[in-house]
PDB file of N, CA and C in Angstrom:
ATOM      1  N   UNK P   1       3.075   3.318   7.510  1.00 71.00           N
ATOM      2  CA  UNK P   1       2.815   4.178   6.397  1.00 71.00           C
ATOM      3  C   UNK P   1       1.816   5.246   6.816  1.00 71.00           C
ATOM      4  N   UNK P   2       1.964   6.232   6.649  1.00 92.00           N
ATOM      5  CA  UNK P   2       1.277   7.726   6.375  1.00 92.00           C
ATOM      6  C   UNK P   2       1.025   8.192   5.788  1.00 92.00           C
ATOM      7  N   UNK P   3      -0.001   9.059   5.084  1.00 96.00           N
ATOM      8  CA  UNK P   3      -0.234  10.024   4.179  1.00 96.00           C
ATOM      9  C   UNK P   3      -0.645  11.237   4.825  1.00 96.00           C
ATOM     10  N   UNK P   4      -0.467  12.193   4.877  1.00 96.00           N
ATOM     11  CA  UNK P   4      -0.516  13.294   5.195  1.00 96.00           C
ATOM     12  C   UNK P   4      -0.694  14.667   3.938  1.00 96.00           C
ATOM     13  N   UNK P   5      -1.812  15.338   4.048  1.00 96.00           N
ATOM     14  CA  UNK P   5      -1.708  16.461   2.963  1.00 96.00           C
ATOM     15  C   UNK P   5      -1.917  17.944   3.458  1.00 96.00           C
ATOM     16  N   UNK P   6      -2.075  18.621   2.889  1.00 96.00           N
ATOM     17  CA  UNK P   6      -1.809  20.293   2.823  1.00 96.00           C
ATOM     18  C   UNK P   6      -2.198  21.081   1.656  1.00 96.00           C
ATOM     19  N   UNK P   7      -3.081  21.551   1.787  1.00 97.00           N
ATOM     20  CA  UNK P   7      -3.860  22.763   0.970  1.00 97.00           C
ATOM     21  C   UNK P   7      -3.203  23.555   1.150  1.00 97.00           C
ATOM     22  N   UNK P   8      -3.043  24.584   0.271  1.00 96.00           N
ATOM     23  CA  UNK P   8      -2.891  26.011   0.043  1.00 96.00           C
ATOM     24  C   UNK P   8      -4.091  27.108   0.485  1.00 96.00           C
ATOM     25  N   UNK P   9      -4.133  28.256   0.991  1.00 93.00           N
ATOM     26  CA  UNK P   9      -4.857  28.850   1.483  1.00 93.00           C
ATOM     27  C   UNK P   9      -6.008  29.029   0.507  1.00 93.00           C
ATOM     28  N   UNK P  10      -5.920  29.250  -1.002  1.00 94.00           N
ATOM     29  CA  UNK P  10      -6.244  29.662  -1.953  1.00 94.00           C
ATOM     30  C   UNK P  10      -6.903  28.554  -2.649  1.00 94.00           C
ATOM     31  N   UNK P  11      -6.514  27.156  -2.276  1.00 93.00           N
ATOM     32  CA  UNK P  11      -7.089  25.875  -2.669  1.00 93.00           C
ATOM     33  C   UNK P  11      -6.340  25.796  -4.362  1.00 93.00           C
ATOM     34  N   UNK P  12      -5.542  26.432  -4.455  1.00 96.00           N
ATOM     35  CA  UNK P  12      -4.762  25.741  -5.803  1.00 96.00           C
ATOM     36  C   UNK P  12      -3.916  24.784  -5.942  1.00 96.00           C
ATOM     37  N   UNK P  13      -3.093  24.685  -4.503  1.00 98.00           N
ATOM     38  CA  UNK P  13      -2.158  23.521  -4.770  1.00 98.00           C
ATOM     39  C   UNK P  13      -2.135  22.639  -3.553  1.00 98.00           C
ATOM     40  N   UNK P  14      -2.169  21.081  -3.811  1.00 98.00           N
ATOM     41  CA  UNK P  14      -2.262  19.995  -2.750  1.00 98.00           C
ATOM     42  C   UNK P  14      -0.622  19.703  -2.602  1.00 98.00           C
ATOM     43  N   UNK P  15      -0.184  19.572  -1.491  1.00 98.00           N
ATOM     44  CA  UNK P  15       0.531  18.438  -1.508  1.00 98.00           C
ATOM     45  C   UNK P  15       0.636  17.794  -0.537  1.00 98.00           C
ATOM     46  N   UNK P  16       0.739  16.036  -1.105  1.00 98.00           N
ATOM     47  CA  UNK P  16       0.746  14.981  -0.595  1.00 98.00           C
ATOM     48  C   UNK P  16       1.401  14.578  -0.165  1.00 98.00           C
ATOM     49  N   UNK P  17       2.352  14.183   1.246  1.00 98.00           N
ATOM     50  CA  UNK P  17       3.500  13.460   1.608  1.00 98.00           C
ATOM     51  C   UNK P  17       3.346  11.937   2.323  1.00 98.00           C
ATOM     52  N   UNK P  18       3.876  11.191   1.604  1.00 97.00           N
ATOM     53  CA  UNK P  18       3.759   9.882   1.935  1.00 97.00           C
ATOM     54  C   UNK P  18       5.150   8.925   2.567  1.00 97.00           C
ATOM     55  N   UNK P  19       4.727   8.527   4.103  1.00 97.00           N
ATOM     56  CA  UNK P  19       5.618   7.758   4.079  1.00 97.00           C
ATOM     57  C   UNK P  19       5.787   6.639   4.540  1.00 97.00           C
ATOM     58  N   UNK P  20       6.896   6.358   4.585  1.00 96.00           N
ATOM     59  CA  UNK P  20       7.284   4.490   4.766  1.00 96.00           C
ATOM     60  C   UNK P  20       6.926   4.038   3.739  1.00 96.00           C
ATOM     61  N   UNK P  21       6.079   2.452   3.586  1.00 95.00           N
ATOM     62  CA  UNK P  21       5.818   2.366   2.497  1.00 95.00           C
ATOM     63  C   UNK P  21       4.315   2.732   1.502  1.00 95.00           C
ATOM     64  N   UNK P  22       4.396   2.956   0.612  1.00 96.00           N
ATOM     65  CA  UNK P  22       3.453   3.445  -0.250  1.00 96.00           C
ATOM     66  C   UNK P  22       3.016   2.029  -1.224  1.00 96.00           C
ATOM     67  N   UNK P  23       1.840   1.104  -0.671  1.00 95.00           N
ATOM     68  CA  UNK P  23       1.000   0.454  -0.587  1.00 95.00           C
ATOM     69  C   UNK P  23       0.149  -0.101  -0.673  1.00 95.00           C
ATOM     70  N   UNK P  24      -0.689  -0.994  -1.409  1.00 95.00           N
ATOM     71  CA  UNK P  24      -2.462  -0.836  -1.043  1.00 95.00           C
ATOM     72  C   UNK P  24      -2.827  -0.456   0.219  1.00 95.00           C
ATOM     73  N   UNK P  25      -1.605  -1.016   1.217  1.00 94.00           N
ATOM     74  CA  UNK P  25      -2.775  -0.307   2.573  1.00 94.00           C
ATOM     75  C   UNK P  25      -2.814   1.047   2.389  1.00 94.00           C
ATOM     76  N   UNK P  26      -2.012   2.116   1.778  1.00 95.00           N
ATOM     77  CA  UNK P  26      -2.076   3.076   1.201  1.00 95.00           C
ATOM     78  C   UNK P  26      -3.707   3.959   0.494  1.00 95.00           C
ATOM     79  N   UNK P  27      -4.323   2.843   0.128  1.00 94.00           N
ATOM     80  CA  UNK P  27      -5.298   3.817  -0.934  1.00 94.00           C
ATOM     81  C   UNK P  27      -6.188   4.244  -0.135  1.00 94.00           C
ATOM     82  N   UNK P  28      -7.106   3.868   0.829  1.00 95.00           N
ATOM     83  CA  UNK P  28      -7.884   4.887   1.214  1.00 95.00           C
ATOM     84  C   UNK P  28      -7.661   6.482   1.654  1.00 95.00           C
ATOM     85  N   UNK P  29      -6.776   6.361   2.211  1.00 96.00           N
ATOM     86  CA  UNK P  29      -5.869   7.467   2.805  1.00 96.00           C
ATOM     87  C   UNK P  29      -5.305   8.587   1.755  1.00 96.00           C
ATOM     88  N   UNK P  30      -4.964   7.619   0.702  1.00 97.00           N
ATOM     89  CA  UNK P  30      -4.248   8.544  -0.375  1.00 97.00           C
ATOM     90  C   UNK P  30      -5.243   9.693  -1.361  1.00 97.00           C
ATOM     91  N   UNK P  31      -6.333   8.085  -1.730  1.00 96.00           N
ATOM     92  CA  UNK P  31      -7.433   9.259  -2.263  1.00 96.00           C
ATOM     93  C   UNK P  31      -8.605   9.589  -1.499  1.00 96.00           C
ATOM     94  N   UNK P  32      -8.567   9.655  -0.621  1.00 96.00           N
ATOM     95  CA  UNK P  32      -9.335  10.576   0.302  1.00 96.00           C
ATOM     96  C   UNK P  32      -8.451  11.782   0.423  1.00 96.00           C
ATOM     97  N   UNK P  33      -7.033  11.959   0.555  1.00 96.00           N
ATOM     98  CA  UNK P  33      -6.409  12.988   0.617  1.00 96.00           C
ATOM     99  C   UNK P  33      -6.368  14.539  -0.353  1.00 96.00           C
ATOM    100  N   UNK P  34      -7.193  13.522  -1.910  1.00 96.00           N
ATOM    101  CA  UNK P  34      -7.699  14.246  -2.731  1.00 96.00           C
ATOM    102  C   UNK P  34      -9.081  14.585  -3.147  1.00 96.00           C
ATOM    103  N   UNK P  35     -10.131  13.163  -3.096  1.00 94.00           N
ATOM    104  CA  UNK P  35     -10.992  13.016  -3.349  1.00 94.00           C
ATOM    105  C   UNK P  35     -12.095  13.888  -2.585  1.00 94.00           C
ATOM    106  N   UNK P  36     -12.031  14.239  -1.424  1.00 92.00           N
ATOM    107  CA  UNK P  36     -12.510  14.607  -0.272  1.00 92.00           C
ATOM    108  C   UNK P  36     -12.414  16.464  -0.268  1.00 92.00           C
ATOM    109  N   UNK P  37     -11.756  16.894  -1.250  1.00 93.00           N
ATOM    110  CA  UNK P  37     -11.503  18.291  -0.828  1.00 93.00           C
ATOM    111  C   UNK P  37     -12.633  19.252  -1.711  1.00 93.00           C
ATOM    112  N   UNK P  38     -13.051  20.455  -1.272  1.00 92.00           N
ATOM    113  CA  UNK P  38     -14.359  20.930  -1.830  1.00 92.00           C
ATOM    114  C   UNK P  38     -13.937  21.407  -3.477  1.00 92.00           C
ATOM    115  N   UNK P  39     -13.180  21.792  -3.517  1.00 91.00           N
ATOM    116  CA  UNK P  39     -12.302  22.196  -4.915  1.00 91.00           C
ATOM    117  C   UNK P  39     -11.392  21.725  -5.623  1.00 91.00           C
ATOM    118  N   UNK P  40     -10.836  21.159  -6.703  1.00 94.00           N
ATOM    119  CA  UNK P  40      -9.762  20.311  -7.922  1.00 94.00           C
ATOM    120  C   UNK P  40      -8.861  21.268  -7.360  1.00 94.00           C
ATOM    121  N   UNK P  41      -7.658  21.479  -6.761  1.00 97.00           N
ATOM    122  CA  UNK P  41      -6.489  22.014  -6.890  1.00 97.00           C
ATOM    123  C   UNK P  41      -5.832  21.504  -8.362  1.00 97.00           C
ATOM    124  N   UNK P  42      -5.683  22.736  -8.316  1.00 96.00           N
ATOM    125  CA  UNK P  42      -5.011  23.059 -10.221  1.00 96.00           C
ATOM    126  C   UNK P  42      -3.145  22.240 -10.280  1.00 96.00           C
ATOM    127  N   UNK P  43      -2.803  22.206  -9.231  1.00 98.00           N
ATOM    128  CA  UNK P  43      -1.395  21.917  -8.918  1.00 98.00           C
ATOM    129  C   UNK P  43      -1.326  20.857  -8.109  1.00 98.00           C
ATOM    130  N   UNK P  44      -0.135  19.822  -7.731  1.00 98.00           N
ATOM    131  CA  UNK P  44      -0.144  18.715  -7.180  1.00 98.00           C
ATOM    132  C   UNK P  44       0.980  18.547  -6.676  1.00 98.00           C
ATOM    133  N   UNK P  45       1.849  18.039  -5.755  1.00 98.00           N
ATOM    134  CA  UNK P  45       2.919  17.765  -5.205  1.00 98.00           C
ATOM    135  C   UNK P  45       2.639  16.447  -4.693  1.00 98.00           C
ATOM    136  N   UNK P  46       3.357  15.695  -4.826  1.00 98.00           N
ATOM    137  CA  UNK P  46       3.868  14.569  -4.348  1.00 98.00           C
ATOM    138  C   UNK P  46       5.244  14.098  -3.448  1.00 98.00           C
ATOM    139  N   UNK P  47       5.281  14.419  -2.582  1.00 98.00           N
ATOM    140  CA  UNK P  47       6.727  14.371  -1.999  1.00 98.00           C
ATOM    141  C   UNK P  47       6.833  12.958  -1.045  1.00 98.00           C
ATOM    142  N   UNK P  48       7.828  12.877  -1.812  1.00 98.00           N
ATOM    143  CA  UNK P  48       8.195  11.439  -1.267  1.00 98.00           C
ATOM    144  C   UNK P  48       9.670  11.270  -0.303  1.00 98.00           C
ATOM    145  N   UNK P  49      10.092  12.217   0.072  1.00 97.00           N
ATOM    146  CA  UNK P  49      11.338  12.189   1.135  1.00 97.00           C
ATOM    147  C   UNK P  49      11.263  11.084   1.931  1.00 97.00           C
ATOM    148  N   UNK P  50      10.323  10.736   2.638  1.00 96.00           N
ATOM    149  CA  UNK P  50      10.308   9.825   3.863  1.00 96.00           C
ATOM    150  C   UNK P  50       9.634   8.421   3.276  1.00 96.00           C
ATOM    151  N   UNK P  51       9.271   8.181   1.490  1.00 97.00           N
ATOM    152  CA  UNK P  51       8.790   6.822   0.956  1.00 97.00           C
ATOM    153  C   UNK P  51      10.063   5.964   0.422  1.00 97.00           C
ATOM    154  N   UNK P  52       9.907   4.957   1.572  1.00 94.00           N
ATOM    155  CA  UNK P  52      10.693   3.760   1.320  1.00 94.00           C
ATOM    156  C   UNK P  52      10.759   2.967   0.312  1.00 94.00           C
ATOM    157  N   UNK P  53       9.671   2.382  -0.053  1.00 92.00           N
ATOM    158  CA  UNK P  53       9.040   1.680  -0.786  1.00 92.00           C
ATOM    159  C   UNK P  53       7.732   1.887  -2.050  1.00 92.00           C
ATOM    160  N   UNK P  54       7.866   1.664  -3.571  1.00 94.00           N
ATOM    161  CA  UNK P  54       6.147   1.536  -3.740  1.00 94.00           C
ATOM    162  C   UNK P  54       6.189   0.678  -4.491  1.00 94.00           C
ATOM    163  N   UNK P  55       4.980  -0.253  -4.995  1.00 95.00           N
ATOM    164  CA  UNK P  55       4.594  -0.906  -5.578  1.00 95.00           C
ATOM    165  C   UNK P  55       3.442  -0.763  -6.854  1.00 95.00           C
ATOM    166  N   UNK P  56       3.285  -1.899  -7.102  1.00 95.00           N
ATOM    167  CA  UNK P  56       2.317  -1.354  -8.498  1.00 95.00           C
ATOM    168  C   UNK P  56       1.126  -0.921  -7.867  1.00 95.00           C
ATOM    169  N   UNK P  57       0.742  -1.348  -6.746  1.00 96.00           N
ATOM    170  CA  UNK P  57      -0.626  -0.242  -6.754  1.00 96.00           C
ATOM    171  C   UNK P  57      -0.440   0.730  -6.519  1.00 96.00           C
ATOM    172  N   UNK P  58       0.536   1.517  -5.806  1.00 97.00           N
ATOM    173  CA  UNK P  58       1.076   2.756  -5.672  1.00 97.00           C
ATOM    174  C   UNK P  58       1.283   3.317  -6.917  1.00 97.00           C
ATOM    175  N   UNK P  59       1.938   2.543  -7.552  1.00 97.00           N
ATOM    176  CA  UNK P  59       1.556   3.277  -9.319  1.00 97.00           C
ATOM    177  C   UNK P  59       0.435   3.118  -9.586  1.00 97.00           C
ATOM    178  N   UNK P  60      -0.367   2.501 -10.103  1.00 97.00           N
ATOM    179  CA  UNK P  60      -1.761   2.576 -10.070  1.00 97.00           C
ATOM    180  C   UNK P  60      -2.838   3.500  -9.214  1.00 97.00           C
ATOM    181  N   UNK P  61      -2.684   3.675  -8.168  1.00 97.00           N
ATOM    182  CA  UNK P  61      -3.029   5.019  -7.459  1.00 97.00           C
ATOM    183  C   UNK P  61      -2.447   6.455  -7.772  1.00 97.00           C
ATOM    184  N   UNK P  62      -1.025   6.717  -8.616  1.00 98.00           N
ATOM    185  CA  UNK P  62      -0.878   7.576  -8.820  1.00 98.00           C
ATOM    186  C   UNK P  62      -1.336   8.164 -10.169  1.00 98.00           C
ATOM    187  N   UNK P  63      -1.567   7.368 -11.217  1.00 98.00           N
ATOM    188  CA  UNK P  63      -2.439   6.948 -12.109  1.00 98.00           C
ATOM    189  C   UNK P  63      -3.841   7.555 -12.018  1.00 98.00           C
ATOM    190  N   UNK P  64      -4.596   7.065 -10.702  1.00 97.00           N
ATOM    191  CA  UNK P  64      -5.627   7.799 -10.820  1.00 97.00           C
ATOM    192  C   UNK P  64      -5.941   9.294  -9.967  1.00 97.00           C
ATOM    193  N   UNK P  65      -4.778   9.507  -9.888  1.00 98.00           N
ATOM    194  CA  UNK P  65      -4.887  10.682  -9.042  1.00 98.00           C
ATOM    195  C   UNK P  65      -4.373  11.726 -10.481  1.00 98.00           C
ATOM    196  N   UNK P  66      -3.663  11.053 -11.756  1.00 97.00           N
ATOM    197  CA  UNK P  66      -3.381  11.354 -12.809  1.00 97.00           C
ATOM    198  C   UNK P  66      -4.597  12.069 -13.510  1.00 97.00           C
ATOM    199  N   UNK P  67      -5.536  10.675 -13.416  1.00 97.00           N
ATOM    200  CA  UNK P  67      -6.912  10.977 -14.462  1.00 97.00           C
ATOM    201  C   UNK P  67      -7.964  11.960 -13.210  1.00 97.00           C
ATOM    202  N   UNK P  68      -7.582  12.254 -12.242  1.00 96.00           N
ATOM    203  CA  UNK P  68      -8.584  13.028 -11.446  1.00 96.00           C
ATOM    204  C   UNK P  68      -7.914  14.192 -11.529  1.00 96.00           C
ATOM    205  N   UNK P  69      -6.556  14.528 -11.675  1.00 96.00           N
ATOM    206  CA  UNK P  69      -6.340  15.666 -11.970  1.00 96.00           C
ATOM    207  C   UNK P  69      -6.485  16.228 -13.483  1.00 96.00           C
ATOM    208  N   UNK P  70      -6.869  15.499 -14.162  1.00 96.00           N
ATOM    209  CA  UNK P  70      -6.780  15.819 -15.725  1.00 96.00           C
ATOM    210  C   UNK P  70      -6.381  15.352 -16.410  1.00 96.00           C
ATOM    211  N   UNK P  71      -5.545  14.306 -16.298  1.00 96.00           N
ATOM    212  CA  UNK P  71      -5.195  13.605 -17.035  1.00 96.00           C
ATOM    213  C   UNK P  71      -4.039  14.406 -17.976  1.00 96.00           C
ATOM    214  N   UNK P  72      -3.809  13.919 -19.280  1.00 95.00           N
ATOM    215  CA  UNK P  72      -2.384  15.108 -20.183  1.00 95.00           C
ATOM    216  C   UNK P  72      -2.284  16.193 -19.754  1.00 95.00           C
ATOM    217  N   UNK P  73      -3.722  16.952 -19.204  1.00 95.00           N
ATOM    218  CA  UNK P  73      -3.077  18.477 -18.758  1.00 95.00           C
ATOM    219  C   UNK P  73      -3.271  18.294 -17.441  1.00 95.00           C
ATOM    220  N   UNK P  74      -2.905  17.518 -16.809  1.00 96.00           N
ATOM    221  CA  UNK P  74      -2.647  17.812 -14.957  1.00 96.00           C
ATOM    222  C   UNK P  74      -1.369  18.227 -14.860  1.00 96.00           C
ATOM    223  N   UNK P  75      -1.013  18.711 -13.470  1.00 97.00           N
ATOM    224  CA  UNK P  75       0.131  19.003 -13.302  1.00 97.00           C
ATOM    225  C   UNK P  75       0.264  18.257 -11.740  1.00 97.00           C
ATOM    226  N   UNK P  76       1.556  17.720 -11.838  1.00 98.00           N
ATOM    227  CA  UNK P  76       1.512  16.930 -10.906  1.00 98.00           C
ATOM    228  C   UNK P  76       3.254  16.529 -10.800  1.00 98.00           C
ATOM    229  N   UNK P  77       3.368  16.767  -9.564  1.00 98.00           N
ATOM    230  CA  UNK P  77       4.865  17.013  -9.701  1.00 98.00           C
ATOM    231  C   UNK P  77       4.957  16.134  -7.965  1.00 98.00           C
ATOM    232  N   UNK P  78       6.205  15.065  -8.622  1.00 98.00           N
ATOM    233  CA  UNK P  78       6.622  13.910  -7.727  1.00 98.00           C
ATOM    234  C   UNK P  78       7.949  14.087  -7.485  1.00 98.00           C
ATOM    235  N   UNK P  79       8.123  14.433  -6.020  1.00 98.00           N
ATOM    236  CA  UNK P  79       9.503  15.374  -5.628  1.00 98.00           C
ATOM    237  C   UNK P  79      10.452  14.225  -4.518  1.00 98.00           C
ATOM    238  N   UNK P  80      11.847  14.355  -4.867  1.00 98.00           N
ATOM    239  CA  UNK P  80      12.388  13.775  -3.450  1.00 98.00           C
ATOM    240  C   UNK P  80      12.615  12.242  -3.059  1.00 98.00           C
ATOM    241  N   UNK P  81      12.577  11.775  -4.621  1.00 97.00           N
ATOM    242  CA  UNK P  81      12.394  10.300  -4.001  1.00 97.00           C
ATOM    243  C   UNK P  81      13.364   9.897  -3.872  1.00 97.00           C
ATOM    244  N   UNK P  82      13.828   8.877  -3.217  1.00 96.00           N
ATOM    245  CA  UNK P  82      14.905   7.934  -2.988  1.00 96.00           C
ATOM    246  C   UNK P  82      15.324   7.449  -4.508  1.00 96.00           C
ATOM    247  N   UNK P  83      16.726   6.672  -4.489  1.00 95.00           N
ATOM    248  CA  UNK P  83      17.060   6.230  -5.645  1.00 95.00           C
ATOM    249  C   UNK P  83      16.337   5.521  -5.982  1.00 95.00           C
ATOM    250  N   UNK P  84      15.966   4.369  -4.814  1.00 94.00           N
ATOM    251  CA  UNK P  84      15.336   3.291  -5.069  1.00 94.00           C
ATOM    252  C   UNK P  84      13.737   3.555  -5.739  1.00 94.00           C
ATOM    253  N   UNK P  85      13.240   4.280  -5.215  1.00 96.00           N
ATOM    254  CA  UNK P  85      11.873   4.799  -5.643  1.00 96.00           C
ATOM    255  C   UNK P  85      12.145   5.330  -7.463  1.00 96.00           C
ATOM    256  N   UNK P  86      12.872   5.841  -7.221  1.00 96.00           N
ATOM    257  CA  UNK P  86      13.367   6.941  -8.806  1.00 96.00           C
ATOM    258  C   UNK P  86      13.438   5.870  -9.749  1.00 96.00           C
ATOM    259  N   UNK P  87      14.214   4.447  -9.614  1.00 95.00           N
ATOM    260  CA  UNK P  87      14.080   3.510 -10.051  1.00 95.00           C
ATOM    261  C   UNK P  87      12.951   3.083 -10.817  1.00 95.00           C
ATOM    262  N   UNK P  88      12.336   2.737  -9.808  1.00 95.00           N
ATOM    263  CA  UNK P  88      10.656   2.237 -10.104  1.00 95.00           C
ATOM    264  C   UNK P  88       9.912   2.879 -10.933  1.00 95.00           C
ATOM    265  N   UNK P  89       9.897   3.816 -10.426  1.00 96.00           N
ATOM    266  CA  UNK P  89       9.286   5.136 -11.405  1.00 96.00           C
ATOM    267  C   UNK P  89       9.532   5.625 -12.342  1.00 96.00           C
ATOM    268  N   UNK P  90      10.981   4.990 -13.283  1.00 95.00           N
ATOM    269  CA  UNK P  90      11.245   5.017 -14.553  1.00 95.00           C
ATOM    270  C   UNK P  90      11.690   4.005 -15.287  1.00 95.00           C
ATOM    271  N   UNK P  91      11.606   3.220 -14.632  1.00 95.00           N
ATOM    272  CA  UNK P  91      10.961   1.831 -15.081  1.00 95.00           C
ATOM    273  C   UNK P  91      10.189   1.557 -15.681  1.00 95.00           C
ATOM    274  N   UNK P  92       9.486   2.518 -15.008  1.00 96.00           N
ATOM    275  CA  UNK P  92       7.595   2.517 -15.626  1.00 96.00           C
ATOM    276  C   UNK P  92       7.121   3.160 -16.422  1.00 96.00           C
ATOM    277  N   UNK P  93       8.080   4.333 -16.283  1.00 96.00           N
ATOM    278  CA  UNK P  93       8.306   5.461 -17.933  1.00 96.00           C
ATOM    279  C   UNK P  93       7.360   6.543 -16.763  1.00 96.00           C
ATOM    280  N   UNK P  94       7.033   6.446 -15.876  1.00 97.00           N
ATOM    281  CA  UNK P  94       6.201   7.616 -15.441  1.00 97.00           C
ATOM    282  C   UNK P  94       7.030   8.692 -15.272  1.00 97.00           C
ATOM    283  N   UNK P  95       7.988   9.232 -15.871  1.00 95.00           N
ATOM    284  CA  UNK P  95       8.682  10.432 -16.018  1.00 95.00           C
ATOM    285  C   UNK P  95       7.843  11.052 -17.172  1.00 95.00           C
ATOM    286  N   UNK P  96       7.664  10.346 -17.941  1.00 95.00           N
ATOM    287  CA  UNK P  96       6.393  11.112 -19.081  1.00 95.00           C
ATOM    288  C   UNK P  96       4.923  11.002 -18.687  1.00 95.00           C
ATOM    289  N   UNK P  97       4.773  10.873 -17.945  1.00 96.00           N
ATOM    290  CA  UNK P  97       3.760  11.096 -17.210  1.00 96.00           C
ATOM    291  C   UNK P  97       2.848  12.259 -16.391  1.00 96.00           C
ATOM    292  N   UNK P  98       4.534  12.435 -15.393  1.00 97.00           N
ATOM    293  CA  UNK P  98       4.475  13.142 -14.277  1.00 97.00           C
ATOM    294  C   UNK P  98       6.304  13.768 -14.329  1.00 97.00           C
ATOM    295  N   UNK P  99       6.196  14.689 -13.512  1.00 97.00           N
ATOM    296  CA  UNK P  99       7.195  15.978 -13.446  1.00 97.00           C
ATOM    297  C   UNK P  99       8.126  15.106 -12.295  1.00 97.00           C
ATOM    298  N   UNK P 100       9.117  14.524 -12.397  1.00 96.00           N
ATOM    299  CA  UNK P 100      10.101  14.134 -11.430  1.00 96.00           C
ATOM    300  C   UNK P 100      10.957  15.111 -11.130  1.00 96.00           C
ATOM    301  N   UNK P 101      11.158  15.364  -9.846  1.00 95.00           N
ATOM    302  CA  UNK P 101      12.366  16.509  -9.193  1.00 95.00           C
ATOM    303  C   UNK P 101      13.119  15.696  -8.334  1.00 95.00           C
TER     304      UNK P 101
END
């Protein structure tokens, strides 16, 4: 598993790409990927092309990457997932949550 991120020059928009599986071994990595940056990027990407797998702490981490972006007014957009992932993730109702593409 990997996390890997990318600022925008301008520091408005993060995005996060995670892969294999998405994890507890996952969380340091994940929110450090946000937690760590000098400015709130107003925008969020989540791309999940290369995530195999997630679990409830992976929901639960996305959760708080929810309430660190703002919570009802964040914007946060979770792109690319596998069926299997897409599954999970509306399962959980996090389509009202978060912006699925």
């Amino acid at each position: 598993m990997t996390v890997t991120s990318t600022v925008t020059s301008d520091g408005s928009e993060l995005t996060i790409v995670i892969k294999g599986r998405f994890d507890f071994s996952a969380h340091q990595d994940f929110r450090g990927s946000y937690e760590t940056l000098p400015v709130r990027p107003d925008h969020f990407i989540i791309d999940m092309t290369d995530t195999a797998y997630l679990d409830s702490s992976a929901l639960g981490m996305l959760l708080l990457l929810r309430d660190y972006a703002g919570g009802d007014a964040s914007d946060i957009v979770i792109k690319n997932a596998s069926t299997d992932v897409r599954r999970i993730l509306s399962i959980s109702n996090f389509e009202q949550l978060f912006t699925i593409q």
